[in-house]
mmCIF file of C-alpha atoms in Angstrom:
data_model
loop_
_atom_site.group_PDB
_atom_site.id
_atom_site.type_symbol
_atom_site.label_atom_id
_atom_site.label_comp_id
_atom_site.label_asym_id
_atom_site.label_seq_id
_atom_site.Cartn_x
_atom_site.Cartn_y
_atom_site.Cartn_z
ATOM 1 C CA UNK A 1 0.000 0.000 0.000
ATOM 2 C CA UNK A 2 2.700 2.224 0.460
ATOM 3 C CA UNK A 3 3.193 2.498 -3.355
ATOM 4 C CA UNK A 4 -0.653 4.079 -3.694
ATOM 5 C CA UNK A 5 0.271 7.429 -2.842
ATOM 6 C CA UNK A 6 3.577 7.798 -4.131
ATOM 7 C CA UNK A 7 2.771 8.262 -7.348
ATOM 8 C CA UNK A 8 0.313 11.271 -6.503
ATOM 9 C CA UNK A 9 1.762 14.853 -7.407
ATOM 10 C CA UNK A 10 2.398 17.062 -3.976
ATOM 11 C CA UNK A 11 1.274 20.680 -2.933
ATOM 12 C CA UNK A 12 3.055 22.844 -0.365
ATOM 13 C CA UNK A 13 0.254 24.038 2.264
ATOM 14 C CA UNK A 14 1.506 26.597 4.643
ATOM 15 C CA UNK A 15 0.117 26.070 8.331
ATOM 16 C CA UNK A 16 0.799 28.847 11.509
ATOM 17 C CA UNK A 17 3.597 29.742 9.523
ATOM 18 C CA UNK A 18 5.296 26.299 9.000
ATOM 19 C CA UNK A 19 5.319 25.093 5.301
ATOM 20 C CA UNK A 20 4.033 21.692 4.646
ATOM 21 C CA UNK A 21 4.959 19.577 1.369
ATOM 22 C CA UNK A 22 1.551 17.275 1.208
ATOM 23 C CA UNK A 23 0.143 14.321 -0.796
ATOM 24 C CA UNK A 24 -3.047 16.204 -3.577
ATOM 25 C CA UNK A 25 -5.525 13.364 -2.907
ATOM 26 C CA UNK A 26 -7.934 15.702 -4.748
ATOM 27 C CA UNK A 27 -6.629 14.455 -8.229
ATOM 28 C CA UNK A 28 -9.124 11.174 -7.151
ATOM 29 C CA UNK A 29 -11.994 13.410 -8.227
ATOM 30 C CA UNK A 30 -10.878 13.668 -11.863
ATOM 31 C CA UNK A 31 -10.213 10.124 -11.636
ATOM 32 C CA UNK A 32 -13.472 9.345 -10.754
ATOM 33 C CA UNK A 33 -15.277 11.435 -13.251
ATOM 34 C CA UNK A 34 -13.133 10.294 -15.929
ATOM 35 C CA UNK A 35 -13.432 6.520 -14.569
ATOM 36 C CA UNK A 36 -17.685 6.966 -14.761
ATOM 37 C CA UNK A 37 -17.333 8.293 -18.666
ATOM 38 C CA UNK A 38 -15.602 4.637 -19.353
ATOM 39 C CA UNK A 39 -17.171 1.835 -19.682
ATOM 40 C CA UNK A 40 -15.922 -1.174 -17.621
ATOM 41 C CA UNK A 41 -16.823 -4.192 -16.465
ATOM 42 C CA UNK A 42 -17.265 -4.801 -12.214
ATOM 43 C CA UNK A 43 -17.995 -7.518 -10.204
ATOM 44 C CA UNK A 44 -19.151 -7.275 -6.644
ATOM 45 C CA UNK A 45 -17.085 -8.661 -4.081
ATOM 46 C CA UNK A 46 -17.415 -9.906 -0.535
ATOM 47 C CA UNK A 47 -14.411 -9.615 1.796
ATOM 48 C CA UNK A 48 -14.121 -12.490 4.081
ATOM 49 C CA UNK A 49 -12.735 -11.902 7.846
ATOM 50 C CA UNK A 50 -8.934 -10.799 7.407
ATOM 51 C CA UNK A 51 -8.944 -10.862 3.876
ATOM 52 C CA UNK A 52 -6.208 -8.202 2.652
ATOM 53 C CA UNK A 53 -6.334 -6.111 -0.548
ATOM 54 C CA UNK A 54 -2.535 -6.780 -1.704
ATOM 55 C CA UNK A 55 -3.681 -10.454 -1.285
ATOM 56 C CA UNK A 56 -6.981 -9.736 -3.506
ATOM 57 C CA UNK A 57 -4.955 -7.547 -6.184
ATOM 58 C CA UNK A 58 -2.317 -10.597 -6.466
ATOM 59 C CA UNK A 59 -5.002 -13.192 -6.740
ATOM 60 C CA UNK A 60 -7.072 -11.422 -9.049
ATOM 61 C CA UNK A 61 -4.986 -9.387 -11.714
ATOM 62 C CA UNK A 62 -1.883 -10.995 -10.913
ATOM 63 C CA UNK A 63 0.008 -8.634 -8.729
ATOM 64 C CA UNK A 64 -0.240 -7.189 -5.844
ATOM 65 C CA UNK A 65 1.146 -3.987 -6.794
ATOM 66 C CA UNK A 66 -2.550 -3.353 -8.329
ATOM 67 C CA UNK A 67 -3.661 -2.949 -5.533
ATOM 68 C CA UNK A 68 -4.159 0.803 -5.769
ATOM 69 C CA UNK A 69 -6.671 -0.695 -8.603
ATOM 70 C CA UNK A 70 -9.391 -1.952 -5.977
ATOM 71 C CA UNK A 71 -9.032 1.033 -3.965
ATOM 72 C CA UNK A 72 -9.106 3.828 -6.695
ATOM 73 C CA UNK A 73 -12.448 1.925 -7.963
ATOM 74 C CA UNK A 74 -14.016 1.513 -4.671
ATOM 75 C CA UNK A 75 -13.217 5.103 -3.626
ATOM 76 C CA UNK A 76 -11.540 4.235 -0.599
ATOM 77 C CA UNK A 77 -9.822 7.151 0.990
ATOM 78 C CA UNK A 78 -8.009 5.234 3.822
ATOM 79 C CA UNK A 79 -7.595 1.833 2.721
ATOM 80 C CA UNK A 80 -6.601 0.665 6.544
ATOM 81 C CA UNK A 81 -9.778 1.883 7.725
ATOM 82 C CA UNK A 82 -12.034 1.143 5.095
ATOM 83 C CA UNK A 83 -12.165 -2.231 4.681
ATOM 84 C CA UNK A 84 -13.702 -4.441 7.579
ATOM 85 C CA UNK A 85 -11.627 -4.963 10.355
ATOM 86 C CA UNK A 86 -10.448 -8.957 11.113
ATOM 87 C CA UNK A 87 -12.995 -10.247 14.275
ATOM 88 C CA UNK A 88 -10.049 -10.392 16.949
ATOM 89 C CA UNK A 89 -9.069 -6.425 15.914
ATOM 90 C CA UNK A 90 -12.668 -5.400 15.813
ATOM 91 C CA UNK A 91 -13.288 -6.607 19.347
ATOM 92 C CA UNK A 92 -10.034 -4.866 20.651
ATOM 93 C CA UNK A 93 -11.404 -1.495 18.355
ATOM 94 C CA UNK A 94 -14.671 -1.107 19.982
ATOM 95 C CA UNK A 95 -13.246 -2.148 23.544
ATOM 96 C CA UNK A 96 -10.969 0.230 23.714
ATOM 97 C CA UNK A 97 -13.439 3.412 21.388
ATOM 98 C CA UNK A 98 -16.333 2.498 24.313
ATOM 99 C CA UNK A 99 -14.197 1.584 27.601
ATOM 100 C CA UNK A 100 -15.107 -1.400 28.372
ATOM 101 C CA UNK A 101 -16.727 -4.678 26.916
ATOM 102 C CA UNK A 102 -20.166 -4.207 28.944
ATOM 103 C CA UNK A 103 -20.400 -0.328 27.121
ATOM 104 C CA UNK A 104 -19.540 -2.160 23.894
ATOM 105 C CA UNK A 105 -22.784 -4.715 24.569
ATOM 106 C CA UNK A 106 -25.200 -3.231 27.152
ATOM 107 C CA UNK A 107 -24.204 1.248 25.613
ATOM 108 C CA UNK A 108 -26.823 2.528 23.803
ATOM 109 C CA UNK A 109 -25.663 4.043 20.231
ATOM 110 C CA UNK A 110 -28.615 5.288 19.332
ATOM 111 C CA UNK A 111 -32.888 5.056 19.082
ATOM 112 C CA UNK A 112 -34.817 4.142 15.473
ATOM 113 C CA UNK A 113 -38.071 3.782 13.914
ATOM 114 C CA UNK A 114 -38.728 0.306 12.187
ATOM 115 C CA UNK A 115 -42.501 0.673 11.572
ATOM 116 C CA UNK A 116 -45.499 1.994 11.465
ATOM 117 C CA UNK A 117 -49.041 1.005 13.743
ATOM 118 C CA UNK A 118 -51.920 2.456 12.631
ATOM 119 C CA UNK A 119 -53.373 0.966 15.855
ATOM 120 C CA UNK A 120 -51.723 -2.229 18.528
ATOM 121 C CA UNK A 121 -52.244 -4.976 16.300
ATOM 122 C CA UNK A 122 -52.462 -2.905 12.354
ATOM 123 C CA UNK A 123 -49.147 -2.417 10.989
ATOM 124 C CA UNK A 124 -49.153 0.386 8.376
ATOM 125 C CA UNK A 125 -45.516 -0.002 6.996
ATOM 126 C CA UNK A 126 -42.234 -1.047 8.264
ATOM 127 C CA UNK A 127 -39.642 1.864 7.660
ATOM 128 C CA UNK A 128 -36.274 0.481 5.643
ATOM 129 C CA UNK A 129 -33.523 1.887 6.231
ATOM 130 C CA UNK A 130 -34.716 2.606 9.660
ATOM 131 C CA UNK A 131 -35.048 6.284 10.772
ATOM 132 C CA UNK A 132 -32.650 7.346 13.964
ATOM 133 C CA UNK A 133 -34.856 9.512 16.431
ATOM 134 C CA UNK A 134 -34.125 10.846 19.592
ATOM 135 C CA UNK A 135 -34.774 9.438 23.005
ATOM 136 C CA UNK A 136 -38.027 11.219 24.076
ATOM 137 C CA UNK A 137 -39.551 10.159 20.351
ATOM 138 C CA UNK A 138 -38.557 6.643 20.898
ATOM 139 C CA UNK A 139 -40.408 6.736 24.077
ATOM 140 C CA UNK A 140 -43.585 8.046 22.565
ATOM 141 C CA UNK A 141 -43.828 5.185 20.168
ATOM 142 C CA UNK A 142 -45.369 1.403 20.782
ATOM 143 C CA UNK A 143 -42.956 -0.993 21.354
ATOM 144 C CA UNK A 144 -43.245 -2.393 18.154
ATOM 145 C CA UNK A 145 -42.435 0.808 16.299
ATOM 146 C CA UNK A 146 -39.206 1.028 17.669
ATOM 147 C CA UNK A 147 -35.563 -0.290 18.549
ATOM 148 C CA UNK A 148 -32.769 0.196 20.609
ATOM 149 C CA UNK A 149 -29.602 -0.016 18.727
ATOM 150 C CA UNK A 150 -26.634 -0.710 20.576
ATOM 151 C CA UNK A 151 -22.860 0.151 20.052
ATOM 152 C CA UNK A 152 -22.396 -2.954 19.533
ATOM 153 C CA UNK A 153 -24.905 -3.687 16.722
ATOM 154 C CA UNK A 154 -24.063 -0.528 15.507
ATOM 155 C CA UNK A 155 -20.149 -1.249 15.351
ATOM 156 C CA UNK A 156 -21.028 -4.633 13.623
ATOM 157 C CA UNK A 157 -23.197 -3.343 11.042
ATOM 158 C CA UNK A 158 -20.634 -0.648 10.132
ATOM 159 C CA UNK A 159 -17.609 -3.189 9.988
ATOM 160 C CA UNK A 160 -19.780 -5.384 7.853
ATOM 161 C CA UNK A 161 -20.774 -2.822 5.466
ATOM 162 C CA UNK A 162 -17.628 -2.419 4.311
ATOM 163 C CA UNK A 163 -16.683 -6.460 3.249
ATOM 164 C CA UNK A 164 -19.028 -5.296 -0.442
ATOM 165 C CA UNK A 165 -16.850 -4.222 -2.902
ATOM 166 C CA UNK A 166 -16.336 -3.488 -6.586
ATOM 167 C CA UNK A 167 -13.513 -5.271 -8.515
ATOM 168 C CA UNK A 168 -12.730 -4.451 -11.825
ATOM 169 C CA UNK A 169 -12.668 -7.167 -14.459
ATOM 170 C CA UNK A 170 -8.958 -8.517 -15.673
ATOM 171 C CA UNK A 171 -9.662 -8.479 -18.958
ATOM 172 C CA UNK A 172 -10.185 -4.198 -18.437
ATOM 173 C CA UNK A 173 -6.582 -3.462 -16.208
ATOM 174 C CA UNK A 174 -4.971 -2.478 -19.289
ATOM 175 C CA UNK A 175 -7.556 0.098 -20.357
ATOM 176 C CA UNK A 176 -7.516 1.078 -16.919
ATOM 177 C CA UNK A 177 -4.090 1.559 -16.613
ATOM 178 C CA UNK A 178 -3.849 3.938 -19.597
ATOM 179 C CA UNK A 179 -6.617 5.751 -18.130
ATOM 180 C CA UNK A 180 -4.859 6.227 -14.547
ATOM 181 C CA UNK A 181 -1.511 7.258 -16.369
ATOM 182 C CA UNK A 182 -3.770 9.994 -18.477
ATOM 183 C CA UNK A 183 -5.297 11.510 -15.615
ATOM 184 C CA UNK A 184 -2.444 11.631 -13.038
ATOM 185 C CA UNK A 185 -0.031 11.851 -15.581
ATOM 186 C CA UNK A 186 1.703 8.711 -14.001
ATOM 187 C CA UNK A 187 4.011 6.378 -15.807
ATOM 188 C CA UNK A 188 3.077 2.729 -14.279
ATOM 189 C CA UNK A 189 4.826 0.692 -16.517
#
């Protein structure tokens, strides 16, 4: 991963008076909107518990120096923190962000609407994605309307959310290539 950024131009930013020679992340965005005029071929992906993206570029287009590939076409910004954590990390992650295992399972992260009751037993609509309210509007709703969602659950659901990905086809690395070298003006032969 170290490679990524090291092709990516640099800016000098200037900071309480101390000059700063940075990484321009910013080309991404003409990446991106040159990457949605193109026509490629993706497959989704799921990431499996510990499964590492040098490991998936190697596997899949035969090298893991493409690895900037998967990230670049999944828009990942920080590639250490957006892919799922393995199960041992996670459980040290959220230990140590709430405290304390019982915060982790018992803390509430936050209140949400699942459905709809016209009256106790007519169900009008159950609300997907749910809708996050605040404590005193969880309160005034039937039981059945609402849910608790704990830091746990919510931790979970945010790790797992992150295991769907995009991979680019094989057969389209080449044109892809070409197109990265265009826009960044890289040479990555």
């Amino acid at each position: 991963m170290s490679k990524f950024f090291e092709y990516y131009k640099t800016t000098e930013y200037e900071l309480l008076g101390k000059t700063f020679n940075l990484t321009n992340i910013t080309l991404r965005y003409k990446f991106r909107q040159n990457l949605s005029r193109n026509i490629y071929n993706f497959y989704d992906y799921f990431l499996k518990d510990g499964e590492r993206l040098d490991h998936l570029a190697d596997t899949y287009y035969g090298d893991s120096k493409y690895v900037w590939v998967i990230v670049l076409v999944n828009d990942m910004i920080d590639p250490q923190f957006d892919i799922p954590r393995p199960y041992d990390e996670f459980r040290k992650y959220v230990k140590r962000k709430y405290g304390s295992w019982e915060n982790v399972v018992n803390g509430i992260h936050h209140y949400e609407r699942v459905a709809v009751y016209r009256n106790e037993y007519e169900k009008i609509a159950d609300i997907n994605p749910p809708i996050k309210i605040d404590e005193s509007a969880y309160n005034s709703l039937a039981e059945k309307e609402r849910k608790i969602v704990t830091n746990l659950e919510y931790e979970e659901q945010l790790n797992e959310s992150k295991r769907n990905i995009k991979l680019l086809d094989a057969s389209q690395l080449g044109r892809l290539v070409d197109l990265v070298e265009s826009v960044f003006e890289w040479n990555l032969q």
